[in-house]
Amino acid sequence: MFPEVGVLSYRQGFLCRAKSIGLCCIALILPFKAAADNITVSWSDVFSPERLSKTLLVYGISALRTVVDTTYGEITVDLSAGKIEISDLEFRPMLDWDDEGSCAIKVPRATISGQPLDDVSTYSSHFDLYNLTAPLSCLPLEARIPYLTTGKKTLDLPIISMGFDYDFPSGGLVAKLIARSPGILGIELDADFSYISFDSGAISGHNPEPVVYLRSASLVAENLGVWTSLKELMPPKFVNPDTGAAAVVEELGRQNPMLFNDGSVDQTIESFGKAWTRFLSRPDLLVMETGFDRQKPIFFGHVQIGR
């Protein structure tokens, strides 16, 4: 009895009263688009894993734009390989020290990969950024020193690799970061959290903040040239093998803002002092590790920084 468009409109109006606003919008748009192009769009097309993955990422980038200006070229989804690729990423953060607004972080290629969805107890993801470039204005003034002393005009990182393994039952997280800047420094950071979450403050009454139990962490820094110029800028007591460890322990102990009474911080600072002594004797690799018992994780939630 009703024209086809009228029937669609009636049914779509019914959908508008359903719980999902998203489904309503899809129902209102897709039939007319399909009619205009003389093609059929099925629900399986709308809710295909590839399209859903791409849609989620697009909305994630839109949310990111509330924090930092972000643009990109194309997004390619290959679920058979478990990989999403983004081209021509560019970030333009608003930084207090960048009065001219010249900071533009460019990433020609970025990939996101994850594990199959058949295991719902754990989730692993991996992020790779390739050939990142940025002007030195993206760095705070003190962080530019290693580049300026080696004659570098820009920040160049051929690869930044980040990996995360999250265990849903325990709330534990293992994270890894690898970055390399030729002629400057290579770093590898590992962190093992026995539990990580976020306190909205609704129950505890605290301001919203992370709740973190750290089991262990390590930082490996490879000297690719920066030490030659950097050591000339440091106070002599830090680069002298006889006084370096004591100077590091004293400085870290004085600046440590976190209040723990179980000695875990002191153990870690002492381990950093020993690592610094080893580095001064052979300045190619600096390996620093937390010195406390990994069977007794450190609680970082609700710690007031700066007190």
PDB file of C-alpha atoms in Angstrom:
ATOM      1  CA  MET A   1       0.000   0.000   0.000  1.00  0.00           C
ATOM      2  CA  PHE A   2       2.833   2.334   0.746  1.00  0.00           C
ATOM      3  CA  PRO A   3       5.483   3.517  -1.725  1.00  0.00           C
ATOM      4  CA  GLU A   4       8.805   1.830  -1.126  1.00  0.00           C
ATOM      5  CA  VAL A   5      10.412   4.960   0.276  1.00  0.00           C
ATOM      6  CA  GLY A   6       7.462   5.455   2.592  1.00  0.00           C
ATOM      7  CA  VAL A   7       7.792   1.933   3.934  1.00  0.00           C
ATOM      8  CA  LEU A   8      11.467   2.486   4.545  1.00  0.00           C
ATOM      9  CA  SER A   9      10.767   5.760   6.304  1.00  0.00           C
ATOM     10  CA  TYR A  10       8.168   4.127   8.549  1.00  0.00           C
ATOM     11  CA  ARG A  11      10.485   1.290   9.463  1.00  0.00           C
ATOM     12  CA  GLN A  12      13.375   3.666   9.969  1.00  0.00           C
ATOM     13  CA  GLY A  13      11.225   5.801  12.259  1.00  0.00           C
ATOM     14  CA  PHE A  14      10.538   2.691  14.318  1.00  0.00           C
ATOM     15  CA  LEU A  15      14.265   2.032  14.525  1.00  0.00           C
ATOM     16  CA  CYS A  16      14.781   5.581  15.771  1.00  0.00           C
ATOM     17  CA  ARG A  17      12.854   4.624  18.853  1.00  0.00           C
ATOM     18  CA  ALA A  18      15.176   1.705  19.484  1.00  0.00           C
ATOM     19  CA  LYS A  19      17.986   1.842  22.010  1.00  0.00           C
ATOM     20  CA  SER A  20      20.881   2.230  19.611  1.00  0.00           C
ATOM     21  CA  ILE A  21      21.267   5.660  18.033  1.00  0.00           C
ATOM     22  CA  GLY A  22      24.069   4.308  15.882  1.00  0.00           C
ATOM     23  CA  LEU A  23      21.831   1.689  14.248  1.00  0.00           C
ATOM     24  CA  CYS A  24      19.222   4.337  13.607  1.00  0.00           C
ATOM     25  CA  CYS A  25      21.674   6.572  11.755  1.00  0.00           C
ATOM     26  CA  ILE A  26      22.898   3.682   9.634  1.00  0.00           C
ATOM     27  CA  ALA A  27      19.314   2.722   8.748  1.00  0.00           C
ATOM     28  CA  LEU A  28      18.473   6.295   7.723  1.00  0.00           C
ATOM     29  CA  ILE A  29      21.472   6.732   5.465  1.00  0.00           C
ATOM     30  CA  LEU A  30      22.283   3.441   3.809  1.00  0.00           C
ATOM     31  CA  PRO A  31      19.072   2.707   1.809  1.00  0.00           C
ATOM     32  CA  PHE A  32      19.150   6.057   0.006  1.00  0.00           C
ATOM     33  CA  LYS A  33      22.842   5.745  -0.691  1.00  0.00           C
ATOM     34  CA  ALA A  34      22.299   2.269  -2.069  1.00  0.00           C
ATOM     35  CA  ALA A  35      19.392   3.431  -4.242  1.00  0.00           C
ATOM     36  CA  ALA A  36      21.391   6.342  -5.645  1.00  0.00           C
ATOM     37  CA  ASP A  37      24.288   4.109  -6.656  1.00  0.00           C
ATOM     38  CA  ASN A  38      22.037   1.224  -7.707  1.00  0.00           C
ATOM     39  CA  ILE A  39      23.854  -1.164  -5.392  1.00  0.00           C
ATOM     40  CA  THR A  40      22.763  -3.255  -2.446  1.00  0.00           C
ATOM     41  CA  VAL A  41      24.339  -2.704   0.967  1.00  0.00           C
ATOM     42  CA  SER A  42      23.731  -5.607   3.334  1.00  0.00           C
ATOM     43  CA  TRP A  43      23.994  -5.689   7.113  1.00  0.00           C
ATOM     44  CA  SER A  44      26.948  -8.044   6.753  1.00  0.00           C
ATOM     45  CA  ASP A  45      28.709  -5.269   4.823  1.00  0.00           C
ATOM     46  CA  VAL A  46      27.888  -2.706   7.484  1.00  0.00           C
ATOM     47  CA  PHE A  47      29.085  -4.895  10.341  1.00  0.00           C
ATOM     48  CA  SER A  48      31.996  -6.586   8.637  1.00  0.00           C
ATOM     49  CA  PRO A  49      35.043  -6.932  10.937  1.00  0.00           C
ATOM     50  CA  GLU A  50      37.143  -4.830   8.561  1.00  0.00           C
ATOM     51  CA  ARG A  51      34.656  -1.978   8.516  1.00  0.00           C
ATOM     52  CA  LEU A  52      34.104  -2.075  12.267  1.00  0.00           C
ATOM     53  CA  SER A  53      37.862  -2.052  12.912  1.00  0.00           C
ATOM     54  CA  LYS A  54      38.360   0.900  10.614  1.00  0.00           C
ATOM     55  CA  THR A  55      35.383   2.755  12.101  1.00  0.00           C
ATOM     56  CA  LEU A  56      36.659   2.294  15.647  1.00  0.00           C
ATOM     57  CA  LEU A  57      40.095   3.573  14.641  1.00  0.00           C
ATOM     58  CA  VAL A  58      38.599   6.592  12.860  1.00  0.00           C
ATOM     59  CA  TYR A  59      36.585   7.496  15.944  1.00  0.00           C
ATOM     60  CA  GLY A  60      39.678   6.926  18.083  1.00  0.00           C
ATOM     61  CA  ILE A  61      41.603   9.425  15.959  1.00  0.00           C
ATOM     62  CA  SER A  62      38.684  11.851  16.231  1.00  0.00           C
ATOM     63  CA  ALA A  63      38.886  11.561  20.011  1.00  0.00           C
ATOM     64  CA  LEU A  64      42.650  12.103  19.843  1.00  0.00           C
ATOM     65  CA  ARG A  65      42.017  15.399  18.048  1.00  0.00           C
ATOM     66  CA  THR A  66      40.539  16.777  21.270  1.00  0.00           C
ATOM     67  CA  VAL A  67      44.060  16.569  22.679  1.00  0.00           C
ATOM     68  CA  VAL A  68      46.339  17.145  19.678  1.00  0.00           C
ATOM     69  CA  ASP A  69      45.707  18.191  16.063  1.00  0.00           C
ATOM     70  CA  THR A  70      45.947  14.994  14.006  1.00  0.00           C
ATOM     71  CA  THR A  71      45.673  14.217  10.302  1.00  0.00           C
ATOM     72  CA  TYR A  72      46.322  11.090   8.246  1.00  0.00           C
ATOM     73  CA  GLY A  73      46.256   9.836   4.677  1.00  0.00           C
ATOM     74  CA  GLU A  74      44.705   6.385   4.388  1.00  0.00           C
ATOM     75  CA  ILE A  75      43.774   3.497   6.649  1.00  0.00           C
ATOM     76  CA  THR A  76      44.182  -0.069   5.393  1.00  0.00           C
ATOM     77  CA  VAL A  77      42.752  -3.027   7.316  1.00  0.00           C
ATOM     78  CA  ASP A  78      44.013  -6.578   6.778  1.00  0.00           C
ATOM     79  CA  LEU A  79      42.412  -8.797   9.406  1.00  0.00           C
ATOM     80  CA  SER A  80      43.803 -11.958   7.823  1.00  0.00           C
ATOM     81  CA  ALA A  81      47.251 -10.677   8.803  1.00  0.00           C
ATOM     82  CA  GLY A  82      45.925  -9.070  11.992  1.00  0.00           C
ATOM     83  CA  LYS A  83      47.247  -5.663  10.942  1.00  0.00           C
ATOM     84  CA  ILE A  84      46.023  -2.108  10.396  1.00  0.00           C
ATOM     85  CA  GLU A  85      48.201   0.375   8.534  1.00  0.00           C
ATOM     86  CA  ILE A  86      47.929   4.172   8.601  1.00  0.00           C
ATOM     87  CA  SER A  87      49.773   6.424   6.159  1.00  0.00           C
ATOM     88  CA  ASP A  88      50.973  10.008   6.457  1.00  0.00           C
ATOM     89  CA  LEU A  89      50.197  10.601  10.116  1.00  0.00           C
ATOM     90  CA  GLU A  90      50.888  14.105  11.345  1.00  0.00           C
ATOM     91  CA  PHE A  91      50.555  15.497  14.869  1.00  0.00           C
ATOM     92  CA  ARG A  92      50.681  19.191  15.767  1.00  0.00           C
ATOM     93  CA  PRO A  93      50.715  19.488  19.559  1.00  0.00           C
ATOM     94  CA  MET A  94      50.318  22.797  21.375  1.00  0.00           C
ATOM     95  CA  LEU A  95      53.448  23.080  23.517  1.00  0.00           C
ATOM     96  CA  ASP A  96      54.248  25.693  26.149  1.00  0.00           C
ATOM     97  CA  TRP A  97      57.782  26.196  24.837  1.00  0.00           C
ATOM     98  CA  ASP A  98      56.820  26.304  21.140  1.00  0.00           C
ATOM     99  CA  ASP A  99      55.672  29.907  20.798  1.00  0.00           C
ATOM    100  CA  GLU A 100      55.745  29.791  17.002  1.00  0.00           C
ATOM    101  CA  GLY A 101      53.682  26.598  16.769  1.00  0.00           C
ATOM    102  CA  SER A 102      56.283  24.997  14.509  1.00  0.00           C
ATOM    103  CA  CYS A 103      56.171  21.511  16.035  1.00  0.00           C
ATOM    104  CA  ALA A 104      54.874  19.017  13.466  1.00  0.00           C
ATOM    105  CA  ILE A 105      55.520  15.324  14.107  1.00  0.00           C
ATOM    106  CA  LYS A 106      55.319  13.355  10.876  1.00  0.00           C
ATOM    107  CA  VAL A 107      55.027   9.571  10.566  1.00  0.00           C
ATOM    108  CA  PRO A 108      54.846   8.336   6.961  1.00  0.00           C
ATOM    109  CA  ARG A 109      53.781   4.848   8.041  1.00  0.00           C
ATOM    110  CA  ALA A 110      52.323   3.358  11.201  1.00  0.00           C
ATOM    111  CA  THR A 111      51.074  -0.163  11.842  1.00  0.00           C
ATOM    112  CA  ILE A 112      48.885  -1.668  14.536  1.00  0.00           C
ATOM    113  CA  SER A 113      48.758  -5.418  15.003  1.00  0.00           C
ATOM    114  CA  GLY A 114      47.007  -7.653  17.509  1.00  0.00           C
ATOM    115  CA  GLN A 115      46.264 -11.227  18.337  1.00  0.00           C
ATOM    116  CA  PRO A 116      43.300 -13.296  17.084  1.00  0.00           C
ATOM    117  CA  LEU A 117      40.050 -12.753  18.952  1.00  0.00           C
ATOM    118  CA  ASP A 118      39.627 -16.420  19.908  1.00  0.00           C
ATOM    119  CA  ASP A 119      41.385 -15.864  23.252  1.00  0.00           C
ATOM    120  CA  VAL A 120      39.347 -13.537  25.446  1.00  0.00           C
ATOM    121  CA  SER A 121      41.510 -13.898  28.566  1.00  0.00           C
ATOM    122  CA  THR A 122      44.485 -11.961  27.200  1.00  0.00           C
ATOM    123  CA  TYR A 123      45.089  -9.267  24.639  1.00  0.00           C
ATOM    124  CA  SER A 124      48.315  -8.413  22.859  1.00  0.00           C
ATOM    125  CA  SER A 125      48.861  -5.404  20.634  1.00  0.00           C
ATOM    126  CA  HIS A 126      51.844  -3.936  18.847  1.00  0.00           C
ATOM    127  CA  PHE A 127      52.385  -0.436  17.473  1.00  0.00           C
ATOM    128  CA  ASP A 128      55.170   0.522  15.074  1.00  0.00           C
ATOM    129  CA  LEU A 129      55.968   4.028  13.855  1.00  0.00           C
ATOM    130  CA  TYR A 130      58.346   4.231  10.900  1.00  0.00           C
ATOM    131  CA  ASN A 131      60.642   7.127   9.958  1.00  0.00           C
ATOM    132  CA  LEU A 132      59.284   9.653  12.424  1.00  0.00           C
ATOM    133  CA  THR A 133      60.635  13.160  11.893  1.00  0.00           C
ATOM    134  CA  ALA A 134      60.097  16.345  13.881  1.00  0.00           C
ATOM    135  CA  PRO A 135      61.806  19.711  14.340  1.00  0.00           C
ATOM    136  CA  LEU A 136      63.702  20.223  17.581  1.00  0.00           C
ATOM    137  CA  SER A 137      61.033  22.702  18.639  1.00  0.00           C
ATOM    138  CA  CYS A 138      58.956  19.653  19.622  1.00  0.00           C
ATOM    139  CA  LEU A 139      61.412  19.017  22.476  1.00  0.00           C
ATOM    140  CA  PRO A 140      61.823  21.052  25.661  1.00  0.00           C
ATOM    141  CA  LEU A 141      64.944  23.215  25.630  1.00  0.00           C
ATOM    142  CA  GLU A 142      66.944  20.921  27.924  1.00  0.00           C
ATOM    143  CA  ALA A 143      66.041  17.857  25.838  1.00  0.00           C
ATOM    144  CA  ARG A 144      67.455  19.469  22.689  1.00  0.00           C
ATOM    145  CA  ILE A 145      71.002  19.542  24.077  1.00  0.00           C
ATOM    146  CA  PRO A 146      72.015  16.035  22.903  1.00  0.00           C
ATOM    147  CA  TYR A 147      70.940  16.905  19.364  1.00  0.00           C
ATOM    148  CA  LEU A 148      72.429  20.375  19.281  1.00  0.00           C
ATOM    149  CA  THR A 149      75.791  19.170  20.603  1.00  0.00           C
ATOM    150  CA  THR A 150      75.993  16.551  17.838  1.00  0.00           C
ATOM    151  CA  GLY A 151      74.946  18.940  15.089  1.00  0.00           C
ATOM    152  CA  LYS A 152      71.480  17.452  14.547  1.00  0.00           C
ATOM    153  CA  LYS A 153      68.851  19.821  13.181  1.00  0.00           C
ATOM    154  CA  THR A 154      65.843  17.498  13.454  1.00  0.00           C
ATOM    155  CA  LEU A 155      64.575  14.594  15.487  1.00  0.00           C
ATOM    156  CA  ASP A 156      64.783  11.438  13.347  1.00  0.00           C
ATOM    157  CA  LEU A 157      63.575   8.041  14.568  1.00  0.00           C
ATOM    158  CA  PRO A 158      63.606   5.277  11.942  1.00  0.00           C
ATOM    159  CA  ILE A 159      61.558   3.006  14.212  1.00  0.00           C
ATOM    160  CA  ILE A 160      59.538   3.314  17.398  1.00  0.00           C
ATOM    161  CA  SER A 161      58.103  -0.003  18.501  1.00  0.00           C
ATOM    162  CA  MET A 162      55.615  -0.436  21.372  1.00  0.00           C
ATOM    163  CA  GLY A 163      54.128  -3.696  22.598  1.00  0.00           C
ATOM    164  CA  PHE A 164      51.500  -4.456  25.242  1.00  0.00           C
ATOM    165  CA  ASP A 165      50.328  -7.764  26.705  1.00  0.00           C
ATOM    166  CA  TYR A 166      47.306  -7.431  28.979  1.00  0.00           C
ATOM    167  CA  ASP A 167      45.902 -10.233  31.121  1.00  0.00           C
ATOM    168  CA  PHE A 168      42.201  -9.684  31.837  1.00  0.00           C
ATOM    169  CA  PRO A 169      41.787 -12.070  34.820  1.00  0.00           C
ATOM    170  CA  SER A 170      44.670 -10.574  36.836  1.00  0.00           C
ATOM    171  CA  GLY A 171      44.701  -7.042  35.424  1.00  0.00           C
ATOM    172  CA  GLY A 172      48.433  -7.421  34.758  1.00  0.00           C
ATOM    173  CA  LEU A 173      50.235  -5.676  31.936  1.00  0.00           C
ATOM    174  CA  VAL A 174      53.639  -6.172  30.328  1.00  0.00           C
ATOM    175  CA  ALA A 175      54.825  -3.246  28.198  1.00  0.00           C
ATOM    176  CA  LYS A 176      57.858  -2.737  25.988  1.00  0.00           C
ATOM    177  CA  LEU A 177      59.184   0.284  24.107  1.00  0.00           C
ATOM    178  CA  ILE A 178      62.075   0.361  21.635  1.00  0.00           C
ATOM    179  CA  ALA A 179      63.307   3.527  19.934  1.00  0.00           C
ATOM    180  CA  ARG A 180      66.451   4.422  18.063  1.00  0.00           C
ATOM    181  CA  SER A 181      67.858   7.771  16.990  1.00  0.00           C
ATOM    182  CA  PRO A 182      70.959   7.308  14.759  1.00  0.00           C
ATOM    183  CA  GLY A 183      74.043   9.091  16.013  1.00  0.00           C
ATOM    184  CA  ILE A 184      72.327   9.881  19.315  1.00  0.00           C
ATOM    185  CA  LEU A 185      70.810   7.119  21.397  1.00  0.00           C
ATOM    186  CA  GLY A 186      68.948   3.829  21.357  1.00  0.00           C
ATOM    187  CA  ILE A 187      66.614   2.886  24.200  1.00  0.00           C
ATOM    188  CA  GLU A 188      64.721  -0.211  25.260  1.00  0.00           C
ATOM    189  CA  LEU A 189      62.234   0.087  28.112  1.00  0.00           C
ATOM    190  CA  ASP A 190      60.467  -2.864  29.758  1.00  0.00           C
ATOM    191  CA  ALA A 191      57.830  -2.673  32.478  1.00  0.00           C
ATOM    192  CA  ASP A 192      55.935  -5.468  34.209  1.00  0.00           C
ATOM    193  CA  PHE A 193      52.816  -4.446  36.125  1.00  0.00           C
ATOM    194  CA  SER A 194      51.089  -6.992  38.331  1.00  0.00           C
ATOM    195  CA  TYR A 195      47.939  -4.863  38.209  1.00  0.00           C
ATOM    196  CA  ILE A 196      46.939  -1.715  36.367  1.00  0.00           C
ATOM    197  CA  SER A 197      43.623   0.098  36.321  1.00  0.00           C
ATOM    198  CA  PHE A 198      42.084   3.546  36.600  1.00  0.00           C
ATOM    199  CA  ASP A 199      40.339   5.050  39.600  1.00  0.00           C
ATOM    200  CA  SER A 200      37.609   7.453  38.506  1.00  0.00           C
ATOM    201  CA  GLY A 201      37.321   8.728  42.072  1.00  0.00           C
ATOM    202  CA  ALA A 202      33.684   7.644  42.409  1.00  0.00           C
ATOM    203  CA  ILE A 203      34.504   5.117  45.147  1.00  0.00           C
ATOM    204  CA  SER A 204      37.787   6.288  46.666  1.00  0.00           C
ATOM    205  CA  GLY A 205      37.037  10.002  46.678  1.00  0.00           C
ATOM    206  CA  HIS A 206      40.430  10.733  45.102  1.00  0.00           C
ATOM    207  CA  ASN A 207      40.902  12.706  41.916  1.00  0.00           C
ATOM    208  CA  PRO A 208      40.830  10.498  38.795  1.00  0.00           C
ATOM    209  CA  GLU A 209      44.200   8.786  38.476  1.00  0.00           C
ATOM    210  CA  PRO A 210      45.832   5.485  37.509  1.00  0.00           C
ATOM    211  CA  VAL A 211      46.126   2.645  39.980  1.00  0.00           C
ATOM    212  CA  VAL A 212      49.400   0.838  39.323  1.00  0.00           C
ATOM    213  CA  TYR A 213      51.299  -2.027  40.938  1.00  0.00           C
ATOM    214  CA  LEU A 214      54.782  -2.231  39.431  1.00  0.00           C
ATOM    215  CA  ARG A 215      56.512  -5.601  39.613  1.00  0.00           C
ATOM    216  CA  SER A 216      59.713  -4.636  37.789  1.00  0.00           C
ATOM    217  CA  ALA A 217      61.128  -2.295  35.168  1.00  0.00           C
ATOM    218  CA  SER A 218      64.341  -1.884  33.221  1.00  0.00           C
ATOM    219  CA  LEU A 219      65.888   0.636  30.877  1.00  0.00           C
ATOM    220  CA  VAL A 220      68.676  -0.142  28.427  1.00  0.00           C
ATOM    221  CA  ALA A 221      70.290   2.894  26.795  1.00  0.00           C
ATOM    222  CA  GLU A 222      72.759   2.378  23.962  1.00  0.00           C
ATOM    223  CA  ASN A 223      75.248   5.162  23.335  1.00  0.00           C
ATOM    224  CA  LEU A 224      75.257   5.886  19.604  1.00  0.00           C
ATOM    225  CA  GLY A 225      77.324   9.050  19.858  1.00  0.00           C
ATOM    226  CA  VAL A 226      75.606  11.341  22.312  1.00  0.00           C
ATOM    227  CA  TRP A 227      77.889  10.569  25.284  1.00  0.00           C
ATOM    228  CA  THR A 228      80.967  12.134  23.694  1.00  0.00           C
ATOM    229  CA  SER A 229      79.423  15.596  23.776  1.00  0.00           C
ATOM    230  CA  LEU A 230      77.050  15.124  26.686  1.00  0.00           C
ATOM    231  CA  LYS A 231      79.735  14.235  29.230  1.00  0.00           C
ATOM    232  CA  GLU A 232      81.405  17.586  28.597  1.00  0.00           C
ATOM    233  CA  LEU A 233      78.285  19.329  29.855  1.00  0.00           C
ATOM    234  CA  MET A 234      77.865  17.311  33.050  1.00  0.00           C
ATOM    235  CA  PRO A 235      79.378  18.240  36.429  1.00  0.00           C
ATOM    236  CA  PRO A 236      82.743  16.472  36.914  1.00  0.00           C
ATOM    237  CA  LYS A 237      81.526  14.469  39.930  1.00  0.00           C
ATOM    238  CA  PHE A 238      79.060  12.582  37.698  1.00  0.00           C
ATOM    239  CA  VAL A 239      81.589  11.534  35.046  1.00  0.00           C
ATOM    240  CA  ASN A 240      84.421  10.670  37.445  1.00  0.00           C
ATOM    241  CA  PRO A 241      84.453   6.851  37.954  1.00  0.00           C
ATOM    242  CA  ASP A 242      85.462   7.337  41.611  1.00  0.00           C
ATOM    243  CA  THR A 243      82.589   9.682  42.502  1.00  0.00           C
ATOM    244  CA  GLY A 244      79.975   9.028  39.806  1.00  0.00           C
ATOM    245  CA  ALA A 245      77.935   6.375  41.628  1.00  0.00           C
ATOM    246  CA  ALA A 246      77.742   8.374  44.866  1.00  0.00           C
ATOM    247  CA  ALA A 247      76.736  11.512  42.944  1.00  0.00           C
ATOM    248  CA  VAL A 248      73.938   9.677  41.115  1.00  0.00           C
ATOM    249  CA  VAL A 249      72.617   8.096  44.321  1.00  0.00           C
ATOM    250  CA  GLU A 250      72.670  11.444  46.103  1.00  0.00           C
ATOM    251  CA  GLU A 251      70.935  13.292  43.277  1.00  0.00           C
ATOM    252  CA  LEU A 252      68.211  10.689  42.746  1.00  0.00           C
ATOM    253  CA  GLY A 253      67.599  10.380  46.462  1.00  0.00           C
ATOM    254  CA  ARG A 254      67.224  14.130  46.782  1.00  0.00           C
ATOM    255  CA  GLN A 255      64.819  14.519  43.849  1.00  0.00           C
ATOM    256  CA  ASN A 256      62.720  11.412  44.482  1.00  0.00           C
ATOM    257  CA  PRO A 257      59.149  12.708  45.018  1.00  0.00           C
ATOM    258  CA  MET A 258      57.489   9.391  45.923  1.00  0.00           C
ATOM    259  CA  LEU A 259      57.097   8.422  49.539  1.00  0.00           C
ATOM    260  CA  PHE A 260      57.673   4.730  50.247  1.00  0.00           C
ATOM    261  CA  ASN A 261      58.672   3.368  53.596  1.00  0.00           C
ATOM    262  CA  ASP A 262      59.602  -0.164  52.584  1.00  0.00           C
ATOM    263  CA  GLY A 263      63.062   0.648  51.212  1.00  0.00           C
ATOM    264  CA  SER A 264      62.158  -0.293  47.626  1.00  0.00           C
ATOM    265  CA  VAL A 265      63.086   3.112  46.228  1.00  0.00           C
ATOM    266  CA  ASP A 266      66.418   3.122  48.039  1.00  0.00           C
ATOM    267  CA  GLN A 267      67.189  -0.326  46.606  1.00  0.00           C
ATOM    268  CA  THR A 268      66.406   0.881  43.101  1.00  0.00           C
ATOM    269  CA  ILE A 269      68.493   4.031  43.462  1.00  0.00           C
ATOM    270  CA  GLU A 270      71.442   1.974  44.703  1.00  0.00           C
ATOM    271  CA  SER A 271      71.118  -0.333  41.690  1.00  0.00           C
ATOM    272  CA  PHE A 272      71.151   2.737  39.414  1.00  0.00           C
ATOM    273  CA  GLY A 273      74.386   3.877  41.084  1.00  0.00           C
ATOM    274  CA  LYS A 274      76.042   0.521  40.356  1.00  0.00           C
ATOM    275  CA  ALA A 275      74.795   0.629  36.761  1.00  0.00           C
ATOM    276  CA  TRP A 276      76.282   4.110  36.362  1.00  0.00           C
ATOM    277  CA  THR A 277      79.668   2.873  37.576  1.00  0.00           C
ATOM    278  CA  ARG A 278      79.621   0.089  34.975  1.00  0.00           C
ATOM    279  CA  PHE A 279      78.662   2.572  32.278  1.00  0.00           C
ATOM    280  CA  LEU A 280      81.509   4.958  33.119  1.00  0.00           C
ATOM    281  CA  SER A 281      84.011   2.116  32.766  1.00  0.00           C
ATOM    282  CA  ARG A 282      82.502   1.085  29.415  1.00  0.00           C
ATOM    283  CA  PRO A 283      80.263   3.848  28.034  1.00  0.00           C
ATOM    284  CA  ASP A 284      78.522   1.932  25.282  1.00  0.00           C
ATOM    285  CA  LEU A 285      75.566   0.485  27.165  1.00  0.00           C
ATOM    286  CA  LEU A 286      73.721   1.672  30.282  1.00  0.00           C
ATOM    287  CA  VAL A 287      71.470  -0.927  31.916  1.00  0.00           C
ATOM    288  CA  MET A 288      69.266   0.208  34.801  1.00  0.00           C
ATOM    289  CA  GLU A 289      66.826  -2.054  36.633  1.00  0.00           C
ATOM    290  CA  THR A 290      64.510  -1.757  39.606  1.00  0.00           C
ATOM    291  CA  GLY A 291      66.234  -3.214  42.644  1.00  0.00           C
ATOM    292  CA  PHE A 292      63.262  -4.314  44.734  1.00  0.00           C
ATOM    293  CA  ASP A 293      61.786  -7.821  45.031  1.00  0.00           C
ATOM    294  CA  ARG A 294      59.495  -8.442  42.043  1.00  0.00           C
ATOM    295  CA  GLN A 295      57.349 -10.676  44.275  1.00  0.00           C
ATOM    296  CA  LYS A 296      56.435  -7.539  46.250  1.00  0.00           C
ATOM    297  CA  PRO A 297      55.043  -5.077  43.681  1.00  0.00           C
ATOM    298  CA  ILE A 298      55.156  -1.366  44.402  1.00  0.00           C
ATOM    299  CA  PHE A 299      51.814   0.426  44.632  1.00  0.00           C
ATOM    300  CA  PHE A 300      51.744   3.756  42.777  1.00  0.00           C
ATOM    301  CA  GLY A 301      48.065   4.598  43.173  1.00  0.00           C
ATOM    302  CA  HIS A 302      47.141   7.794  45.024  1.00  0.00           C
ATOM    303  CA  VAL A 303      50.789   8.845  45.427  1.00  0.00           C
ATOM    304  CA  GLN A 304      50.935  12.622  45.643  1.00  0.00           C
ATOM    305  CA  ILE A 305      53.742  13.735  43.363  1.00  0.00           C
ATOM    306  CA  GLY A 306      55.718  16.698  44.581  1.00  0.00           C
ATOM    307  CA  ARG A 307      54.908  16.379  48.275  1.00  0.00           C
TER     308      ARG A 307
END
